[in-house]
Tab-separated table of C-alpha atoms and ligand atoms in Angstrom:
chain	number	residue	atom	x	y	z
A	1	MET	CA	0.000	0.000	0.000
A	2	CYS	CA	1.170	3.523	-0.629
A	3	GLY	CA	2.131	6.202	1.895
A	4	ARG	CA	0.070	9.189	2.934
A	5	GLU	CA	1.436	11.686	0.351
A	6	ASP	CA	0.886	9.223	-2.514
A	7	ARG	CA	-2.561	8.533	-1.235
A	8	ILE	CA	-3.515	12.203	-0.994
A	9	ALA	CA	-2.075	12.857	-4.447
A	10	GLU	CA	-4.293	10.082	-5.746
A	11	LEU	CA	-7.476	11.449	-4.196
A	12	GLN	CA	-10.218	12.369	-6.598
A	13	PRO	CA	-10.541	16.143	-7.080
A	14	GLU	CA	-13.966	16.213	-5.343
A	15	VAL	CA	-12.484	14.502	-2.291
A	16	SER	CA	-9.526	16.884	-2.175
A	17	GLN	CA	-11.929	19.799	-2.531
A	18	ALA	CA	-14.215	18.530	0.245
A	19	LEU	CA	-11.191	18.187	2.546
A	20	ALA	CA	-9.762	21.573	1.559
A	21	ASP	CA	-13.120	23.281	2.231
A	22	TYR	CA	-13.618	21.605	5.615
A	23	ARG	CA	-13.331	23.601	8.839
A	24	LEU	CA	-13.526	21.908	12.215
A	25	PRO	CA	-16.296	23.671	14.189
A	26	GLU	CA	-15.529	25.142	17.604
A	27	THR	CA	-18.007	22.931	19.410
A	28	LEU	CA	-18.291	19.327	18.351
A	29	GLY	CA	-20.685	17.329	20.535
A	30	PHE	CA	-20.783	13.583	19.981
A	31	GLY	CA	-21.531	12.055	16.582
A	32	VAL	CA	-23.285	15.059	15.084
A	33	GLU	CA	-20.501	16.674	13.081
A	34	MET	CA	-19.840	14.539	9.994
A	35	ALA	CA	-16.408	14.357	8.382
A	36	PRO	CA	-16.401	15.639	4.786
A	37	VAL	CA	-15.327	12.247	3.435
A	38	MET	CA	-16.451	8.628	3.703
A	39	TYR	CA	-15.271	5.284	2.374
A	40	ARG	CA	-17.451	2.947	0.313
A	41	SER	CA	-17.081	-0.507	-1.122
A	42	GLU	CA	-19.627	-2.998	-2.482
A	43	TYR	CA	-20.015	-6.761	-2.478
A	44	TYR	CA	-21.590	-8.527	-5.453
A	45	ASP	CA	-20.941	-11.601	-7.598
A	46	GLY	CA	-19.635	-13.276	-4.452
A	47	GLU	CA	-16.753	-10.886	-3.698
A	48	TRP	CA	-15.845	-7.529	-2.195
A	49	LYS	CA	-14.809	-4.928	-4.778
A	50	SER	CA	-12.086	-2.395	-4.047
A	51	GLY	CA	-13.449	0.727	-2.382
A	52	ASP	CA	-13.025	4.487	-2.672
A	53	LEU	CA	-12.790	7.532	-0.506
A	54	LEU	CA	-15.723	9.784	-1.480
A	55	PRO	CA	-17.118	13.134	-0.392
A	56	PHE	CA	-19.607	12.592	2.452
A	57	ALA	CA	-23.095	12.617	0.926
A	58	ASP	CA	-26.463	10.892	0.965
A	59	VAL	CA	-26.364	7.395	-0.508
A	60	SER	CA	-29.061	6.012	-2.691
A	61	VAL	CA	-30.711	2.941	-1.134
A	62	ASN	CA	-33.572	1.002	-2.702
A	63	PRO	CA	-36.648	1.437	-0.463
A	64	ALA	CA	-37.294	-2.326	-0.688
A	65	SER	CA	-33.713	-3.223	0.322
A	66	THR	CA	-33.186	-5.845	3.027
A	67	ALA	CA	-31.407	-3.170	5.096
A	68	LEU	CA	-34.550	-1.021	5.313
A	69	GLN	CA	-37.140	-3.803	5.305
A	70	PHE	CA	-35.508	-6.383	7.584
A	71	GLY	CA	-32.748	-4.537	9.379
A	72	GLN	CA	-30.016	-6.514	7.599
A	73	GLN	CA	-27.383	-4.153	8.927
A	74	CYS	CA	-24.568	-3.949	11.445
A	75	PHE	CA	-22.031	-1.350	12.497
A	76	GLU	CA	-19.067	-0.580	14.738
A	77	GLY	CA	-18.001	2.385	16.828
A	78	MET	CA	-14.291	3.079	17.231
A	79	LYS	CA	-11.986	6.063	17.600
A	80	ALA	CA	-8.802	7.551	16.170
A	81	TYR	CA	-6.883	9.887	18.482
A	82	GLN	CA	-4.304	12.501	17.555
A	83	VAL	CA	-3.388	14.293	20.739
A	84	GLU	CA	0.240	13.504	21.549
A	85	SER	CA	0.977	11.881	18.171
A	86	ASP	CA	1.509	13.420	14.720
A	87	HIS	CA	-1.053	11.245	13.040
A	88	PRO	CA	-4.251	9.400	13.946
A	89	MET	CA	-3.781	6.402	16.222
A	90	LEU	CA	-6.413	3.679	16.517
A	91	PHE	CA	-7.313	1.985	19.788
A	92	ARG	CA	-7.660	-1.834	19.701
A	93	PRO	CA	-9.206	-1.861	16.198
A	94	ASN	CA	-8.681	-5.633	16.086
A	95	LEU	CA	-11.484	-6.046	18.646
A	96	ASN	CA	-13.866	-3.870	16.645
A	97	PHE	CA	-12.926	-5.776	13.503
A	98	ARG	CA	-13.608	-9.127	15.197
A	99	ARG	CA	-16.954	-7.904	16.556
A	100	PHE	CA	-17.911	-6.488	13.142
A	101	GLN	CA	-17.249	-9.908	11.572
A	102	LYS	CA	-19.337	-11.573	14.266
A	103	SER	CA	-22.229	-9.146	13.716
A	104	ALA	CA	-21.992	-9.644	9.928
A	105	ARG	CA	-22.147	-13.440	10.308
A	106	ARG	CA	-25.149	-13.209	12.663
A	107	LEU	CA	-27.052	-11.104	10.131
A	108	CYS	CA	-26.071	-13.429	7.269
A	109	MET	CA	-23.778	-10.894	5.601
A	110	PRO	CA	-20.331	-11.491	4.099
A	111	GLU	CA	-17.358	-10.683	6.327
A	112	VAL	CA	-15.295	-7.697	5.240
A	113	PRO	CA	-11.676	-8.812	4.656
A	114	SER	CA	-9.067	-7.348	6.999
A	115	ALA	CA	-7.231	-5.682	4.091
A	116	LEU	CA	-10.395	-3.830	3.031
A	117	PHE	CA	-11.347	-2.870	6.597
A	118	ALA	CA	-7.784	-1.587	7.164
A	119	GLU	CA	-7.727	0.290	3.857
A	120	ALA	CA	-11.024	2.003	4.713
A	121	LEU	CA	-9.902	3.059	8.215
A	122	SER	CA	-6.477	4.084	7.058
A	123	SER	CA	-7.638	6.188	4.126
A	124	ILE	CA	-10.314	8.056	6.054
A	125	ALA	CA	-8.110	8.657	9.117
A	126	ASN	CA	-5.191	9.825	6.967
A	127	ALA	CA	-7.403	12.102	4.894
A	128	MET	CA	-8.722	13.656	8.117
A	129	GLN	CA	-5.247	14.018	9.634
A	130	PRO	CA	-5.180	17.836	9.181
A	131	HIS	CA	-8.640	18.114	10.755
A	132	MET	CA	-8.237	15.855	13.770
A	133	PRO	CA	-9.647	17.367	16.981
A	134	GLY	CA	-7.043	17.201	19.751
A	135	GLY	CA	-8.759	18.604	22.852
A	136	PRO	CA	-9.280	16.568	26.044
A	137	GLY	CA	-11.346	13.461	25.280
A	138	GLN	CA	-11.792	14.503	21.618
A	139	SER	CA	-11.257	12.117	18.740
A	140	LEU	CA	-12.329	11.110	15.265
A	141	TYR	CA	-15.193	8.691	15.896
A	142	LEU	CA	-15.318	6.042	13.152
A	143	ARG	CA	-18.472	4.192	12.156
A	144	PRO	CA	-17.943	1.139	9.887
A	145	THR	CA	-21.384	0.120	8.560
A	146	LEU	CA	-22.518	-2.888	6.522
A	147	PHE	CA	-25.963	-3.430	4.989
A	148	GLY	CA	-27.953	-5.463	2.470
A	149	LEU	CA	-28.854	-3.790	-0.825
A	150	ASP	CA	-31.168	-6.186	-2.673
A	151	PRO	CA	-34.808	-5.129	-3.019
A	152	GLN	CA	-37.149	-7.961	-2.022
A	153	PHE	CA	-40.132	-8.529	0.243
A	154	ALA	CA	-39.434	-12.238	0.733
A	155	VAL	CA	-37.516	-12.673	3.973
A	156	LYS	CA	-34.137	-13.787	2.726
A	157	SER	CA	-30.648	-12.397	2.657
A	158	SER	CA	-29.364	-9.952	0.060
A	159	GLU	CA	-26.623	-10.982	-2.302
A	160	ARG	CA	-25.350	-7.431	-2.670
A	161	PHE	CA	-24.024	-5.393	0.231
A	162	ALA	CA	-22.487	-2.001	0.911
A	163	PHE	CA	-19.651	-1.369	3.347
A	164	LEU	CA	-19.229	2.247	4.434
A	165	VAL	CA	-16.920	3.884	6.918
A	166	LEU	CA	-18.241	7.222	8.161
A	167	ALA	CA	-16.393	9.516	10.527
A	168	SER	CA	-17.319	12.204	13.000
A	169	PRO	CA	-14.947	14.577	14.819
A	170	SER	CA	-16.350	14.296	18.332
A	171	ASP	CA	-16.225	15.098	21.999
A	172	ALA	CA	-16.834	12.321	24.519
A	173	TYR	CA	-20.499	11.195	24.576
A	174	TYR	CA	-21.378	12.539	28.031
A	175	ALA	CA	-19.461	15.339	29.738
A	176	ASP	CA	-21.169	15.068	33.134
A	177	PRO	CA	-22.297	12.256	35.450
A	178	ILE	CA	-25.481	10.563	34.295
A	179	ARG	CA	-28.621	9.368	36.077
A	180	VAL	CA	-29.913	5.965	34.993
A	181	MET	CA	-33.368	4.412	35.422
A	182	VAL	CA	-33.874	0.669	35.887
A	183	GLU	CA	-35.951	-0.650	32.969
A	184	ARG	CA	-38.251	-3.328	34.410
A	185	ASP	CA	-40.702	-3.709	31.508
A	186	ASP	CA	-38.966	-3.877	28.125
A	187	CYS	CA	-35.833	-5.774	27.229
A	188	ARG	CA	-33.538	-4.776	24.389
A	189	ALA	CA	-32.200	-8.176	23.354
A	190	ALA	CA	-32.515	-11.851	24.278
A	191	VAL	CA	-29.952	-14.620	24.589
A	192	GLY	CA	-29.841	-16.302	21.188
A	193	GLY	CA	-30.976	-13.034	19.603
A	194	THR	CA	-28.597	-10.253	18.649
A	195	GLY	CA	-27.726	-8.568	21.963
A	196	ALA	CA	-24.110	-9.686	21.728
A	197	GLU	CA	-23.823	-8.189	18.244
A	198	LYS	CA	-23.799	-4.562	17.207
A	199	VAL	CA	-26.848	-4.413	14.967
A	200	GLY	CA	-29.238	-1.519	14.459
A	201	GLY	CA	-32.303	-3.440	15.697
A	202	ASN	CA	-30.950	-3.560	19.257
A	203	TYR	CA	-30.815	0.209	19.347
A	204	GLY	CA	-34.224	0.669	17.727
A	205	ALA	CA	-35.668	-1.578	20.457
A	206	SER	CA	-34.150	0.625	23.165
A	207	LEU	CA	-35.458	4.004	21.987
A	208	LEU	CA	-38.899	3.951	23.598
A	209	ALA	CA	-37.502	3.087	27.034
A	210	THR	CA	-34.930	5.859	26.648
A	211	GLU	CA	-37.723	8.345	25.880
A	212	ARG	CA	-39.599	7.194	28.995
A	213	CYS	CA	-36.571	7.576	31.226
A	214	ILE	CA	-35.738	11.014	29.825
A	215	GLN	CA	-39.315	12.112	30.595
A	216	LYS	CA	-38.694	11.075	34.201
A	217	GLY	CA	-35.497	13.109	34.435
A	218	PHE	CA	-32.931	10.372	33.733
A	219	HIS	CA	-30.423	10.058	30.898
A	220	GLN	CA	-30.305	6.331	30.094
A	221	SER	CA	-32.067	3.038	30.799
A	222	LEU	CA	-30.349	0.379	32.876
A	223	TRP	CA	-31.324	-2.897	31.209
A	224	LEU	CA	-31.911	-6.144	33.091
A	225	ASP	CA	-31.534	-9.681	31.846
A	226	PRO	CA	-34.339	-10.499	29.404
A	227	LYS	CA	-35.472	-13.753	31.040
A	228	ARG	CA	-35.882	-13.038	34.752
A	229	ARG	CA	-35.389	-9.229	34.842
A	230	CYS	CA	-33.111	-9.775	37.802
A	231	ASN	CA	-29.466	-9.194	36.843
A	232	ILE	CA	-28.051	-5.941	35.511
A	233	GLU	CA	-27.051	-6.205	31.858
A	234	GLU	CA	-25.873	-2.858	30.449
A	235	LEU	CA	-27.012	0.566	29.275
A	236	SER	CA	-28.317	1.245	25.781
A	237	ALA	CA	-24.863	2.102	24.406
A	238	MET	CA	-22.494	1.456	27.296
A	239	ASN	CA	-21.466	-1.299	29.678
A	240	PHE	CA	-22.062	-1.002	33.425
A	241	MET	CA	-19.495	-1.144	36.249
A	242	ALA	CA	-19.797	-0.761	40.017
A	243	VAL	CA	-17.389	-0.574	42.940
A	244	VAL	CA	-18.592	-2.868	45.743
A	245	ASP	CA	-16.531	-3.266	48.923
A	246	GLY	CA	-13.687	-1.563	47.053
A	247	ALA	CA	-13.676	-4.120	44.212
A	248	LEU	CA	-14.591	-3.478	40.579
A	249	ARG	CA	-17.538	-5.500	39.306
A	250	THR	CA	-19.193	-5.642	35.878
A	251	PRO	CA	-21.924	-7.946	34.521
A	252	GLU	CA	-20.537	-11.050	32.879
A	253	LEU	CA	-21.102	-11.579	29.164
A	254	SER	CA	-24.549	-13.141	29.304
A	255	GLY	CA	-25.049	-13.616	25.572
A	256	SER	CA	-27.390	-10.645	25.417
A	257	ILE	CA	-24.952	-7.814	26.156
A	258	LEU	CA	-22.192	-6.333	24.055
A	259	ASP	CA	-18.609	-7.449	24.674
A	260	GLY	CA	-17.379	-3.863	25.010
A	261	VAL	CA	-13.834	-2.940	24.051
A	262	THR	CA	-13.774	-0.333	26.828
A	263	ARG	CA	-15.152	-2.821	29.377
A	264	ASP	CA	-12.410	-5.292	28.526
A	265	SER	CA	-9.726	-2.582	28.583
A	266	LEU	CA	-10.807	-1.225	31.982
A	267	LEU	CA	-10.845	-4.714	33.495
A	268	GLU	CA	-7.291	-5.255	32.219
A	269	ILE	CA	-6.049	-1.854	33.387
A	270	ALA	CA	-7.652	-2.370	36.812
A	271	ARG	CA	-6.103	-5.839	37.238
A	272	HIS	CA	-2.748	-4.525	36.003
A	273	SER	CA	-2.839	-1.919	38.790
A	274	GLY	CA	-3.711	-4.486	41.456
A	275	ILE	CA	-7.438	-3.735	41.753
A	276	ASP	CA	-9.724	-6.720	42.369
A	277	ALA	CA	-11.726	-6.645	39.089
A	278	LYS	CA	-14.200	-9.312	38.046
A	279	ASP	CA	-17.171	-9.950	35.781
A	280	THR	CA	-20.010	-11.695	37.526
A	281	ASP	CA	-23.798	-11.755	37.960
A	282	ILE	CA	-24.952	-8.456	39.453
A	283	PRO	CA	-28.548	-8.709	40.727
A	284	ILE	CA	-30.163	-5.268	40.603
A	285	ASP	CA	-31.745	-5.679	44.037
A	286	GLU	CA	-28.359	-6.457	45.602
A	287	ILE	CA	-26.770	-3.389	44.042
A	288	LEU	CA	-29.579	-1.132	45.229
A	289	GLN	CA	-29.247	-2.562	48.747
A	290	ALA	CA	-25.466	-2.176	48.575
A	291	ILE	CA	-25.906	1.495	47.639
A	292	GLU	CA	-28.226	2.001	50.606
A	293	SER	CA	-25.860	0.249	53.028
A	294	GLY	CA	-22.823	2.120	51.661
A	295	ARG	CA	-21.085	-1.024	50.351
A	296	CYS	CA	-21.472	0.145	46.755
A	297	SER	CA	-19.537	3.391	46.667
A	298	GLU	CA	-19.556	4.080	42.962
A	299	ALA	CA	-21.077	3.078	39.638
A	300	PHE	CA	-20.172	4.131	36.128
A	301	ALA	CA	-20.831	3.421	32.485
A	302	CYS	CA	-18.157	2.792	29.877
A	303	GLY	CA	-17.968	2.662	26.117
A	304	THR	CA	-16.012	3.988	23.158
A	305	GLY	CA	-18.216	7.082	22.874
A	306	ALA	CA	-18.429	8.000	26.548
A	307	ILE	CA	-15.050	6.525	27.604
A	308	VAL	CA	-15.891	6.378	31.345
A	309	CYS	CA	-18.979	8.152	32.593
A	310	PRO	CA	-19.859	8.296	36.316
A	311	ILE	CA	-23.402	7.450	37.389
A	312	SER	CA	-24.718	9.846	40.027
A	313	ALA	CA	-27.974	7.976	40.795
A	314	ILE	CA	-29.905	4.830	39.921
A	315	GLY	CA	-33.669	5.300	39.978
A	316	GLU	CA	-36.924	3.437	39.537
A	317	SER	CA	-39.884	4.541	37.419
A	318	ASN	CA	-41.904	4.972	40.652
A	319	GLY	CA	-39.646	7.850	41.681
A	320	LYS	CA	-37.459	5.978	44.224
A	321	GLU	CA	-33.816	6.988	43.829
A	322	TYR	CA	-30.509	5.569	45.019
A	323	PRO	CA	-27.848	8.300	44.858
A	324	LEU	CA	-24.256	7.082	44.601
A	325	PRO	CA	-22.063	8.453	47.401
A	326	GLU	CA	-18.792	8.733	45.459
A	327	VAL	CA	-19.386	9.990	42.008
A	328	ASN	CA	-15.974	9.763	40.480
A	329	GLN	CA	-13.226	7.994	42.406
A	330	MET	CA	-12.201	4.773	40.647
A	331	ALA	CA	-13.977	5.990	37.507
A	332	SER	CA	-11.686	8.989	37.155
A	333	THR	CA	-8.548	6.935	37.865
A	334	LEU	CA	-9.485	4.370	35.224
A	335	ARG	CA	-10.602	7.021	32.739
A	336	ARG	CA	-7.291	8.842	33.093
A	337	ALA	CA	-5.270	5.613	32.700
A	338	LEU	CA	-7.244	4.628	29.600
A	339	LEU	CA	-7.088	8.065	27.964
A	340	ASP	CA	-3.351	8.327	28.694
A	341	ILE	CA	-2.840	5.187	26.605
A	342	GLN	CA	-5.343	6.193	23.886
A	343	GLU	CA	-3.878	9.675	23.543
A	344	CYS	CA	-0.281	8.325	23.617
A	345	ARG	CA	0.719	10.149	26.827
A	346	ALA	CA	1.637	6.983	28.686
A	347	PRO	CA	3.426	3.758	27.760
A	348	ASP	CA	1.184	1.150	26.156
A	349	PRO	CA	2.124	-2.100	27.919
A	350	PHE	CA	-0.747	-3.959	26.251
A	351	ASP	CA	0.089	-3.012	22.619
A	352	TRP	CA	-3.371	-1.495	22.173
A	353	VAL	CA	-2.547	1.588	20.113
A	354	ILE	CA	-1.723	1.279	16.434
A	355	ASP	CA	-0.815	3.893	13.852
A	356	SER	CA	-3.471	4.209	11.162
A	357	GLN	CA	-1.062	5.370	8.447
A	358	ASN	CA	0.012	2.109	6.865
A	359	SER	CA	-2.970	-0.019	5.910
A	360	GLN	CA	-0.887	-3.167	5.433
A	361	VAL	CA	0.532	-2.992	8.943
A	362	LEU	CA	-2.963	-2.220	10.185
A	363	ALA	CA	-4.421	-5.220	8.351
A	364	GLU	CA	-1.910	-7.485	10.113
A	365	TYR	CA	-2.834	-5.939	13.462
A	366	LEU	CA	-6.542	-6.536	12.755
A	367	GLU	CA	-5.875	-10.264	12.506
A	368	LYS	CA	-4.386	-10.349	16.044
B	1	PLP	C1	-25.109	-1.765	23.732
B	1	PLP	C2	-23.699	-1.350	23.965
B	1	PLP	N1	-23.069	-1.840	25.040
B	1	PLP	C3	-21.780	-1.518	25.301
B	1	PLP	C4	-21.075	-0.665	24.466
B	1	PLP	C5	-19.644	-0.359	24.755
B	1	PLP	O1	-18.809	-1.028	23.826
B	1	PLP	P1	-17.420	-0.429	23.386
B	1	PLP	O2	-16.645	-0.223	24.619
B	1	PLP	O3	-16.843	-1.470	22.494
B	1	PLP	O4	-17.708	0.849	22.675
B	1	PLP	C6	-21.707	-0.124	23.345
B	1	PLP	C7	-20.997	0.771	22.444
B	1	PLP	O5	-20.557	0.373	21.427
B	1	PLP	C8	-23.037	-0.481	23.085
B	1	PLP	O6	-23.674	0.008	22.013
């Protein structure tokens, strides 16, 4: 693969123009500011075709496509950072790649080869290199997306697919501590369904509960296991962690929650620094009691978008609230340790950060 200068020289004039015209706004928010470029490739006749960097624009999708009719779609959320480095660095993209493949298989879609995934990430991150936000917690959020293109009303898989990588210069998802409401009626995903994959339907199924909890003054729903509504699962776009008797606890991977990259990274960082950190069943009633008795000192959410986000209270729809006594003790220590690695301020003992420049090197890393 070619280097950055060759690649930029090869860009189509419309892409170069879109990049030249782009100005990073002063305030970003999360996932609302779209990068001026995107990557697109298509699958047909049984193979992935080589892709292109294009100006960001609407795409034409057949209204009868399997993506729109049956939700044959999956995506990923990952970040490139350029704070202490000269070019965009990706954080554990191999885990996002693996999860993307798993989601694609679950929705009966062809896996995207590592070379194509790497080429897409590398070309968009390199093109955005002059426009990378570098403030605290800021990054280029990357959204690989895969969906079925064939128009048909019979419930069967497409044979043509589109793979896009979109990008959004972003702040962290939440700036302040959040209040979460236990969701005791709906569930977002069942074991054997698609909860352990990152597919659009999971998020669609969470929207109504989110609206209800916002109306009651909360930010996010806290989902329980779909069968018994007893154990904590996760939030709609983040995993859940709590500090109980000084130890870090997070729900184990039940088959209906997402295997978060941030969750895994925080568990490793915590263990590396000698903290007792474990994934286990976390019954909601026990956590609420532990908050009342003072044994649970802290709870927080974690995910690529939010990084680490303290939870200031857990509430019920009947108005009962359980405020957390310490809002940001272990959460801030872990957040700092994680961001120091992501933003290349601290050594990376786990080999988690990889330069996005060379797509061949990146493709090899994706296979790790
Ligand atoms: C449902 C759900 N759980 C957890 C997470 C956190 O995962 P990650 O840390 O890989 O972003 C996300 C975000 O992607 C999510 O959408």
